[in-house]
Coordinates of N, CA and C in Angstrom, one line a residue:
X1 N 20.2 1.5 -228.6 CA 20.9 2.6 -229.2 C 22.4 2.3 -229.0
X2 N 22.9 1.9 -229.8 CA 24.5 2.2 -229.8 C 25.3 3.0 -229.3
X3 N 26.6 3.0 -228.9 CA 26.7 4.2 -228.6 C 28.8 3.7 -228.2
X4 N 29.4 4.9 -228.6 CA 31.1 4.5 -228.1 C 31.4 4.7 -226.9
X5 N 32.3 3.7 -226.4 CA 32.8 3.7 -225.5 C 34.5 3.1 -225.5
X6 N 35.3 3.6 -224.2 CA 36.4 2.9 -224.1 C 36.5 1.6 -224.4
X7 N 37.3 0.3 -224.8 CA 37.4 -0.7 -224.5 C 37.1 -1.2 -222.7
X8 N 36.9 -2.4 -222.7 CA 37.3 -3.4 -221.6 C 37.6 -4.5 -221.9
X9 N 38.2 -4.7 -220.8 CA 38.7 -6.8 -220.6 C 37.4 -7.4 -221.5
X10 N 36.4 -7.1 -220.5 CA 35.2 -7.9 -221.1 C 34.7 -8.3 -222.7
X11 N 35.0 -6.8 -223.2 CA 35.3 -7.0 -224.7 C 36.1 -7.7 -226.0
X12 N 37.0 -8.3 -224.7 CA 38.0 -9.4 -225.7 C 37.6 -10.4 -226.7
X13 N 36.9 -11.0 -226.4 CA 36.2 -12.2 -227.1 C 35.2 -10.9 -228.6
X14 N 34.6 -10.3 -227.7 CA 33.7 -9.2 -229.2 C 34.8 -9.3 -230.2
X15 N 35.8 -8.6 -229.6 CA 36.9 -7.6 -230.6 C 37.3 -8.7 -231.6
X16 N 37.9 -9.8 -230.8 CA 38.6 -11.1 -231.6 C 37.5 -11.5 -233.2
X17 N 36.2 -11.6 -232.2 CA 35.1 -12.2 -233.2 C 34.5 -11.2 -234.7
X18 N 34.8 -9.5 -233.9 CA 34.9 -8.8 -235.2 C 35.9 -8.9 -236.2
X19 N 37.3 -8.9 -235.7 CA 38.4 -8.9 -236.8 C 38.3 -10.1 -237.5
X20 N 37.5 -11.7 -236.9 CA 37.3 -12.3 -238.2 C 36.6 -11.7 -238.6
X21 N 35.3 -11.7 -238.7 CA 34.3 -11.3 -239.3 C 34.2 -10.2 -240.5
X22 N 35.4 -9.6 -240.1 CA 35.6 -8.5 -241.7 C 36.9 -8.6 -241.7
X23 N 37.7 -10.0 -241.5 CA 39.0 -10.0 -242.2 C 39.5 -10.6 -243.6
X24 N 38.2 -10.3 -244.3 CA 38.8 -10.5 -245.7 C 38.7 -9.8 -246.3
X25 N 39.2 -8.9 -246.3 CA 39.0 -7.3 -246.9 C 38.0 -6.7 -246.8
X26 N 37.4 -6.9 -245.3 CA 36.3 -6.1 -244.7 C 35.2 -7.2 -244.9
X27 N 35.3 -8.3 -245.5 CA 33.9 -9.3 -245.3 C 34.7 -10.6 -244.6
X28 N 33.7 -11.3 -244.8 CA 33.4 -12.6 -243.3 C 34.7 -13.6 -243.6
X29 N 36.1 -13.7 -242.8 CA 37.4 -14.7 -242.8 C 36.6 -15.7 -241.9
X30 N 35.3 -16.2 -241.4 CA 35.0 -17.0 -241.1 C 35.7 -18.5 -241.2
X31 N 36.2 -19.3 -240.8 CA 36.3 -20.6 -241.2 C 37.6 -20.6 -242.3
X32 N 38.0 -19.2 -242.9 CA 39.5 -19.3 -243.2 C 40.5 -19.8 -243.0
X33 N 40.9 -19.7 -241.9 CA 41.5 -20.7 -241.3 C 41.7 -21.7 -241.2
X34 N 42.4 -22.7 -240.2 CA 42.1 -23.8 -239.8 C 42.2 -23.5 -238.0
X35 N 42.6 -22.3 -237.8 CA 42.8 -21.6 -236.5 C 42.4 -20.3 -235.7
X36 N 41.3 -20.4 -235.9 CA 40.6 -18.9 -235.8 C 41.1 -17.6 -234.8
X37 N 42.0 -17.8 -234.0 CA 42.6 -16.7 -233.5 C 43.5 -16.1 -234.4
X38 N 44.2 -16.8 -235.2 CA 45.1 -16.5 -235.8 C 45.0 -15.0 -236.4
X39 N 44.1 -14.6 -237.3 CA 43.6 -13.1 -237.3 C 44.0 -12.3 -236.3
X40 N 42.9 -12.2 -235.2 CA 42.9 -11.6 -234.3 C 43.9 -11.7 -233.3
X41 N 45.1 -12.5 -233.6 CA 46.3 -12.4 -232.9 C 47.4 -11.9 -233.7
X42 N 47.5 -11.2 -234.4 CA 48.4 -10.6 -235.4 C 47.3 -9.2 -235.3
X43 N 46.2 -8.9 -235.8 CA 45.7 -7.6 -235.8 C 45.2 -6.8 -235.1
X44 N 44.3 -7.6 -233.6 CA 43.8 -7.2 -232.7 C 44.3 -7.1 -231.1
X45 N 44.8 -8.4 -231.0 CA 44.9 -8.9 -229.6 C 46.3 -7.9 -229.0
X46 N 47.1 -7.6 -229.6 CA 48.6 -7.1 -229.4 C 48.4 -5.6 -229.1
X47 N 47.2 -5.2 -229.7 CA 46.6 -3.7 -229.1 C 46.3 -3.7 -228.3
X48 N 45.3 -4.8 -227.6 CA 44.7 -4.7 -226.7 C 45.2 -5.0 -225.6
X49 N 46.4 -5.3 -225.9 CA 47.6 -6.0 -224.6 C 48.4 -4.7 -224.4
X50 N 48.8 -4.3 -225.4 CA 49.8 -2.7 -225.5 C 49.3 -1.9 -225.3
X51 N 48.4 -1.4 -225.6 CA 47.9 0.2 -225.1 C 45.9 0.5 -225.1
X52 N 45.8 -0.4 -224.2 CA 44.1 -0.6 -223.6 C 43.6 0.8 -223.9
X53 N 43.8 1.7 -223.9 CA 43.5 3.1 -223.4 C 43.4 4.0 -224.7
X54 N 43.9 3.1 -225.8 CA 43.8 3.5 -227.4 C 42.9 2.9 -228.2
X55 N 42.0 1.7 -227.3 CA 41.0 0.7 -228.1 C 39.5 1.5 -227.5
X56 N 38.8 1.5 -228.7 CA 37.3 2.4 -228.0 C 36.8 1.3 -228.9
X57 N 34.9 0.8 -228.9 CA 34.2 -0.2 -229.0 C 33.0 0.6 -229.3
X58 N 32.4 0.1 -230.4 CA 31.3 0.5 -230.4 C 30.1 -0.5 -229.8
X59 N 29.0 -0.2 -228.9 CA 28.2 -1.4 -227.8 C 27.1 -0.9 -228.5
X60 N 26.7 -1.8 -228.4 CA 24.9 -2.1 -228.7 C 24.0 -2.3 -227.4
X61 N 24.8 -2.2 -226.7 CA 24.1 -2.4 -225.1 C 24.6 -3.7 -224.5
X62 N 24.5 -4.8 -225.5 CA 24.9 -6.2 -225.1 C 26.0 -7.0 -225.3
X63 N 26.9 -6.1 -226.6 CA 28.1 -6.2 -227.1 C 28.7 -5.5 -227.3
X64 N 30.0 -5.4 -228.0 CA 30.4 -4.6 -228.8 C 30.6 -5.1 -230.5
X65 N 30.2 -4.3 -231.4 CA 29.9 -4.6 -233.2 C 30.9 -3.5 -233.8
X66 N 31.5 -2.9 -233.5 CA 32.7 -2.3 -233.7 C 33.8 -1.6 -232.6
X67 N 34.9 -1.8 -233.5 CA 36.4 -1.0 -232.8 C 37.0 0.0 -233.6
X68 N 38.0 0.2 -233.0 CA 39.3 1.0 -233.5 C 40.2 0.9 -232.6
X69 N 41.3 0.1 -232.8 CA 42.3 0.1 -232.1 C 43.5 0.3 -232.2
X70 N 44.4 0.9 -231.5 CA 46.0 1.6 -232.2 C 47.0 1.7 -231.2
X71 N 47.6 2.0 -231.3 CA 49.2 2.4 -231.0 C 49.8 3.9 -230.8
X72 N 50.4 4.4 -230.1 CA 50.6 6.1 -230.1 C 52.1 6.1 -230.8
X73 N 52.9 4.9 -230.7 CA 54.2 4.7 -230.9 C 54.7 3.3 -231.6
X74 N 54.9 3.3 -232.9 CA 54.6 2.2 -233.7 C 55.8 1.7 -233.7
X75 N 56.7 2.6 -233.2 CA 58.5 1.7 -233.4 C 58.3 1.2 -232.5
X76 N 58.2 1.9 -230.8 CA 58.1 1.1 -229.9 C 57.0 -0.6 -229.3
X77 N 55.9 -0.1 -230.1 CA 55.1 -1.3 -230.2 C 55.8 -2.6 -231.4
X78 N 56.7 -2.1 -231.9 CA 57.3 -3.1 -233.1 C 58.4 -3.9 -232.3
X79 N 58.7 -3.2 -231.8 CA 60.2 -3.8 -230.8 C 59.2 -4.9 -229.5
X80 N 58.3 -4.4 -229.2 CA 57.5 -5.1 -228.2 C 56.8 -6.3 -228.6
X81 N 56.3 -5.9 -229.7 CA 55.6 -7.2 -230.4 C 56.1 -8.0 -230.7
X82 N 57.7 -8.1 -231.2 CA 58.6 -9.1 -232.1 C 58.9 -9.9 -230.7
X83 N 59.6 -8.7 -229.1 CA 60.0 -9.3 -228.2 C 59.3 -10.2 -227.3
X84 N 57.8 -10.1 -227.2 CA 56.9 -10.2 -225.8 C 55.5 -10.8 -226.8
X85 N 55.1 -10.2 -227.6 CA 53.6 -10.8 -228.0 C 53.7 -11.9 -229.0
X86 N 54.5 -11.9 -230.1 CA 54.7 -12.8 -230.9 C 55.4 -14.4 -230.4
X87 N 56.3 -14.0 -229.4 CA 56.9 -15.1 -228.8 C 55.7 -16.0 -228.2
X88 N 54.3 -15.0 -227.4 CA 53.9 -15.7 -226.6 C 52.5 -16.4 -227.3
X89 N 52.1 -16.3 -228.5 CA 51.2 -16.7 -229.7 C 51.9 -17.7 -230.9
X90 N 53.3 -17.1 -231.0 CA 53.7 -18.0 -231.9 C 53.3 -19.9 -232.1
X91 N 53.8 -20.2 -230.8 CA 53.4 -21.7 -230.6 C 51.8 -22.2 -231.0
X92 N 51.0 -21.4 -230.7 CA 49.4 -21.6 -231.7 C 49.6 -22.0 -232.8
X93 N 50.8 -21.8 -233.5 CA 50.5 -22.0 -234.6 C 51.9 -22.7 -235.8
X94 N 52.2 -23.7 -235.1 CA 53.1 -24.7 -236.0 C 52.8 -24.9 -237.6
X95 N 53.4 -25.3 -238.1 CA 52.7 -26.0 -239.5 C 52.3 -27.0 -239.2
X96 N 50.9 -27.1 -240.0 CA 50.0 -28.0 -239.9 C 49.5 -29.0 -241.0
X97 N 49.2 -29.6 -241.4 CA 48.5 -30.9 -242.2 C 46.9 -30.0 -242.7
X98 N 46.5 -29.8 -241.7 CA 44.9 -29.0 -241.7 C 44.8 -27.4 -241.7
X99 N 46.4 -27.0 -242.1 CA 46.1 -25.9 -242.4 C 45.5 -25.2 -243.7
X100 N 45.0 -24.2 -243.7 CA 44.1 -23.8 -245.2 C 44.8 -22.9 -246.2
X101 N 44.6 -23.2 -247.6 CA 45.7 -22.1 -248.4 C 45.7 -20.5 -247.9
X102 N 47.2 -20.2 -247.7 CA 47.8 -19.0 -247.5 C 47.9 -18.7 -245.8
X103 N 47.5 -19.6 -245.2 CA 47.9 -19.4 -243.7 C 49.0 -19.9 -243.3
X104 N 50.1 -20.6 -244.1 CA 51.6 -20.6 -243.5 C 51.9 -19.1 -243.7
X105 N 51.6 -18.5 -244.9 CA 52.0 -17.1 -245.3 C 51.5 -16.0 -244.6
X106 N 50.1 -16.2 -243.4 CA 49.6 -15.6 -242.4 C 50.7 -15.5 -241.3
X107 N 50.7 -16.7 -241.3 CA 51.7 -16.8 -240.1 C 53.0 -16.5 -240.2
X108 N 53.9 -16.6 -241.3 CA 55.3 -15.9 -241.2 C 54.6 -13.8 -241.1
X109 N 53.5 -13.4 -241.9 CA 53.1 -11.9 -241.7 C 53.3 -11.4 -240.1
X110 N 52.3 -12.7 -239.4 CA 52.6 -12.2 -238.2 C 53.8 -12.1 -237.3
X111 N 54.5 -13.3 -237.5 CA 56.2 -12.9 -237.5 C 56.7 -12.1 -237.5
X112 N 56.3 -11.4 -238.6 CA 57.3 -10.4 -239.3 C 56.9 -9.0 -238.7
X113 N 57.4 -8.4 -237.9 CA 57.4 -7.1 -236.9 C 57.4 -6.1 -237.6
X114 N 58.2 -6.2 -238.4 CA 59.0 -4.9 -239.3 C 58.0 -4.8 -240.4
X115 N 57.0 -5.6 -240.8 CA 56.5 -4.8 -241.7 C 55.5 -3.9 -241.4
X116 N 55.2 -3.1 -240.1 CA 54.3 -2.1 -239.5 C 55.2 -1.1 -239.7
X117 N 56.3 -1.1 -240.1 CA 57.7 0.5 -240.0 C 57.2 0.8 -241.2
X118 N 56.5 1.3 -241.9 CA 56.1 2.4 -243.3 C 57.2 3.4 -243.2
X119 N 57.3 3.7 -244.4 CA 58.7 4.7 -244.6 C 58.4 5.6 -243.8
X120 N 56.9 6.4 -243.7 CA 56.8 7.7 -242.9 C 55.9 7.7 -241.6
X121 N 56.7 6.7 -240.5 CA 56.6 6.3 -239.5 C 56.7 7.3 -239.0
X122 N 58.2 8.1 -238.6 CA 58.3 8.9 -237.7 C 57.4 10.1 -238.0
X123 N 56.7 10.5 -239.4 CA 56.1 11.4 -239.4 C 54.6 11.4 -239.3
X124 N 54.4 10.1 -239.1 CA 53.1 9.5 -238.2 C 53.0 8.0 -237.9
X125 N 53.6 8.8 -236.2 CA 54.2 7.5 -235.6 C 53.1 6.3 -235.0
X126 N 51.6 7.1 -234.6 CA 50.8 6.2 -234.5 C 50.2 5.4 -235.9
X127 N 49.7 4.1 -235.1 CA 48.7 3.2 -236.5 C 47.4 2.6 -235.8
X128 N 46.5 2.7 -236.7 CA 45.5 1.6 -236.3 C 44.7 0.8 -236.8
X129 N 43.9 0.0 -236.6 CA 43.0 -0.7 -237.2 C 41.7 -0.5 -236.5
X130 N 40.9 -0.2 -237.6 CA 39.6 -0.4 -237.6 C 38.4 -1.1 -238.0
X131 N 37.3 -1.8 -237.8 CA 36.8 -2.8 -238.2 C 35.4 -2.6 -237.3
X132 N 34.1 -2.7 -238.5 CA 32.7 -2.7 -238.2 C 32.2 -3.5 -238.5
X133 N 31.1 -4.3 -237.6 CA 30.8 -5.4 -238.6 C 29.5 -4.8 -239.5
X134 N 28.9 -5.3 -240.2 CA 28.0 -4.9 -241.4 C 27.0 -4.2 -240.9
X135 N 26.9 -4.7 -239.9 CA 25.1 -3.7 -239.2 C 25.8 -2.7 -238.7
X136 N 27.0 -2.1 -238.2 CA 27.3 -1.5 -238.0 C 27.5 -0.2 -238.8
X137 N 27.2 -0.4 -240.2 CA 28.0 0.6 -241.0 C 27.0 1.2 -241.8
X138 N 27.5 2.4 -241.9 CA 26.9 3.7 -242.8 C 25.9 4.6 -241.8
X139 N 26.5 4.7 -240.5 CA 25.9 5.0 -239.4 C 26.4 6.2 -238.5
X140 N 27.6 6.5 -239.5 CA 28.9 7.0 -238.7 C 29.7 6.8 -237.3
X141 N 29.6 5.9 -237.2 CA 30.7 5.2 -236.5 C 31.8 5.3 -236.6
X142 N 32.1 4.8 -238.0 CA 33.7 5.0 -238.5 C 34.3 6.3 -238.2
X143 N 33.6 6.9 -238.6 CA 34.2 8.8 -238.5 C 34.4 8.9 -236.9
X144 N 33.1 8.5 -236.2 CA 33.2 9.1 -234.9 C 34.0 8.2 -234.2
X145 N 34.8 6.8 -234.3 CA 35.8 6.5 -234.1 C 36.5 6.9 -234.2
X146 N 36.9 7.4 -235.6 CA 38.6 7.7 -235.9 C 38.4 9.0 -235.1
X147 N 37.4 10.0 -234.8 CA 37.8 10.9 -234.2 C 37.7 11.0 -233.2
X148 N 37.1 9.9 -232.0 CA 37.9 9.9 -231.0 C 39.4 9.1 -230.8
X149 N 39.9 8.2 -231.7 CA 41.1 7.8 -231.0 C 41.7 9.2 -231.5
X150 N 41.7 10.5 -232.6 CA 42.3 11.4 -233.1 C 42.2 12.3 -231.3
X151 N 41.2 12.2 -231.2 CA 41.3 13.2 -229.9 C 42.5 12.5 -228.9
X152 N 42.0 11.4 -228.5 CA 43.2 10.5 -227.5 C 44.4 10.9 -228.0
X153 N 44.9 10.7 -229.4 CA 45.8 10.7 -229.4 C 46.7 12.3 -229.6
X154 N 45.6 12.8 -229.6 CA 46.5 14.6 -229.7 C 46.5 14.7 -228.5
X155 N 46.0 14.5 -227.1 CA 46.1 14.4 -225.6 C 47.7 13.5 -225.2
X156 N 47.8 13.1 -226.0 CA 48.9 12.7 -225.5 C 49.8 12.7 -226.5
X157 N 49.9 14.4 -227.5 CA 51.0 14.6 -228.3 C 51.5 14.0 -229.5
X158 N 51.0 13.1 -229.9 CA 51.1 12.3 -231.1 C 50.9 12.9 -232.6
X159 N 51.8 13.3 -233.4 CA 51.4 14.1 -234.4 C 51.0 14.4 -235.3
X160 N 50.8 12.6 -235.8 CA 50.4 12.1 -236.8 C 49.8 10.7 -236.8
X161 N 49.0 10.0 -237.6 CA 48.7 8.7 -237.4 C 48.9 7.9 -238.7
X162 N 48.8 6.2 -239.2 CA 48.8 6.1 -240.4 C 47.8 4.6 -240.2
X163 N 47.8 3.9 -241.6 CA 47.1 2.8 -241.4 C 47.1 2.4 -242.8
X164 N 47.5 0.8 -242.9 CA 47.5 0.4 -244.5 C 46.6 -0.3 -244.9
X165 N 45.6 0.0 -245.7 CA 44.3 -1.2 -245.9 C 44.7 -1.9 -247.5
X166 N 44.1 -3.1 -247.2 CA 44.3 -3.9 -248.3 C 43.9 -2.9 -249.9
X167 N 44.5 -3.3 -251.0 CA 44.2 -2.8 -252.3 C 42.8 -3.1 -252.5
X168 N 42.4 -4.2 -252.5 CA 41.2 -4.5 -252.7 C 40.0 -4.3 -251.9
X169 N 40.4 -3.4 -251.4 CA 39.0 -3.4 -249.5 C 39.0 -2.1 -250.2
X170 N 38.0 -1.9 -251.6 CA 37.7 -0.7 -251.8 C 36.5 0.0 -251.1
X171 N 36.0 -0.4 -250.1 CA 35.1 0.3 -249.4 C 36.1 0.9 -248.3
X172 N 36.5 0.5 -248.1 CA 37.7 1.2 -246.5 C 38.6 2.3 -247.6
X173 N 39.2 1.8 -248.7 CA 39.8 3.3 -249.3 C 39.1 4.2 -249.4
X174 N 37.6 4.1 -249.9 CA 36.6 5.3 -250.3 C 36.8 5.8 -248.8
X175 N 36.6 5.2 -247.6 CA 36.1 6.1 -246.2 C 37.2 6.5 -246.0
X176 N 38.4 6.1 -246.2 CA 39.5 6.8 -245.5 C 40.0 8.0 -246.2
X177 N 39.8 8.1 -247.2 CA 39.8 9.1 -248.9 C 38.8 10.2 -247.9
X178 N 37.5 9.9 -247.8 CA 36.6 10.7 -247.1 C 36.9 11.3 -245.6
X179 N 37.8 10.7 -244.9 CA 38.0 11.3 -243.9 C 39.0 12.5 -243.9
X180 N 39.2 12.3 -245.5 CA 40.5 13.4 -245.2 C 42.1 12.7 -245.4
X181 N 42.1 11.3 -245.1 CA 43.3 10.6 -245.1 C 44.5 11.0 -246.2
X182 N 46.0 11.4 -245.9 CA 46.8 11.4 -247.3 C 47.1 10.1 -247.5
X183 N 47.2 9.8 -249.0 CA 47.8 8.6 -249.4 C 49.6 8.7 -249.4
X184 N 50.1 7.7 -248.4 CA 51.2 8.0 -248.4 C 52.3 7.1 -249.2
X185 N 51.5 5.9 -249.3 CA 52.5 4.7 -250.3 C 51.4 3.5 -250.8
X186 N 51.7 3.5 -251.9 CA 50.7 2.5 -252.6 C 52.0 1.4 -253.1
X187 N 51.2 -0.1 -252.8 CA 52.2 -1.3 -252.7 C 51.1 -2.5 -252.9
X188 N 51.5 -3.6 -252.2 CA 50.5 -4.6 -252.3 C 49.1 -3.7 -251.3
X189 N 49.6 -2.7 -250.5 CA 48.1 -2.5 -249.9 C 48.5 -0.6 -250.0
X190 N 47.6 0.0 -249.5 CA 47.6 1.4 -249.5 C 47.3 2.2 -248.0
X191 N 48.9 3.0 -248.3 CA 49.2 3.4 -246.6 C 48.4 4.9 -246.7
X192 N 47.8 5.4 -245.8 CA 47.3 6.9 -245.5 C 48.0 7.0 -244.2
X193 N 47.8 8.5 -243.9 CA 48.6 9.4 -243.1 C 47.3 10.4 -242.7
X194 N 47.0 10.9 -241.5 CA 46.7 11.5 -240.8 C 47.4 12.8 -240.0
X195 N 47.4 14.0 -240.1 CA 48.3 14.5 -239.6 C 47.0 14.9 -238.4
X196 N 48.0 15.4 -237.2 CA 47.1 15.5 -235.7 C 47.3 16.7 -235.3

């Protein structure tokens, strides 16, 4: 029986292995790369280093097959990321000979700090990412994630939340549409807002 829980250390390696797994618009970035962290060190790992206590896991008993992980303060994690996490991953990942189309353009994204500031940041200063792998879904997980980091994060005053999912991950717009989510900016991807 499945069931949520906080993150741990121990779950490092899961979490990494999920955000490939549904990073191509929610299906399998397997072997996309030529660098398989790379993902999961631009979307996952920088949560899990910043604010442990905002990542919850869904276990199966022997793993974990889904997350949600976030930030309570997205300017401050922006200034943190550019200064302290990016610096210390960047070298992973040189230009390469064996790299695969559109991962030099992965790699300047993760660079780039400032594109997590959404116009209406301050009016929902948290963000997060979420990601199930396939057996995990249509189980309510999703929901009963977002609503516990929603609880965590009203515990510690947070007023609002946001999160941008690709245009084409039309299964994540339907759930987030269903959760209630406002659409706050539509662009190459689609920002929702959460008020707390």
């Amino acid at each position: 029986m499945s069931s949520i829980r906080p993150y741990r250390p121990a779950d490092r390696d899961a979490v990494y292995d999920i955000c490939v797994r549904t990073g191509d618009s929610g299906r399998d970035a397997t072997g996309r790369y030529s660098r398989p962290d790379l993902l999961p060190d631009i979307y996952a790992g920088p949560y899990l280093e910043f604010e442990p206590g905002l990542a919850f896991v869904v276990d199966r008993g022997d793993r974990a097959i889904g997350y949600v992980i976030a930030t309570s303060d997205t300017r401050a994690f922006v200034r943190w990321y550019a200064d302290t996490w990016w610096p210390s991953v960047e070298g992973k990942y040189p230009a390469s000979p064996e790299e695969e189309p559109g991962e030099r353009e992965l790699v300047a994204t993760g660079a780039n700090a400032d594109r997590m500031l959404v116009p209406a940041v301050d009016a929902y200063p948290a963000h997060l990412h979420i990601d199930l792998l396939p057996e995990t879904q249509g189980q309510g997980f999703g929901r009963r994630l977002v609503d516990t980091l929603a609880d965590a994060l009203r515990a510690r005053g947070v007023p609002g939340l946001h999160l941008t999912a690709g245009a084409s991950n039309t299964g994540a717009l339907a759930f987030y549409e269903r959760l209630g989510m406002k659409v706050l900016e539509r662009g190459g991807g689609v920002t929702f807002g959460l008020r707390l």
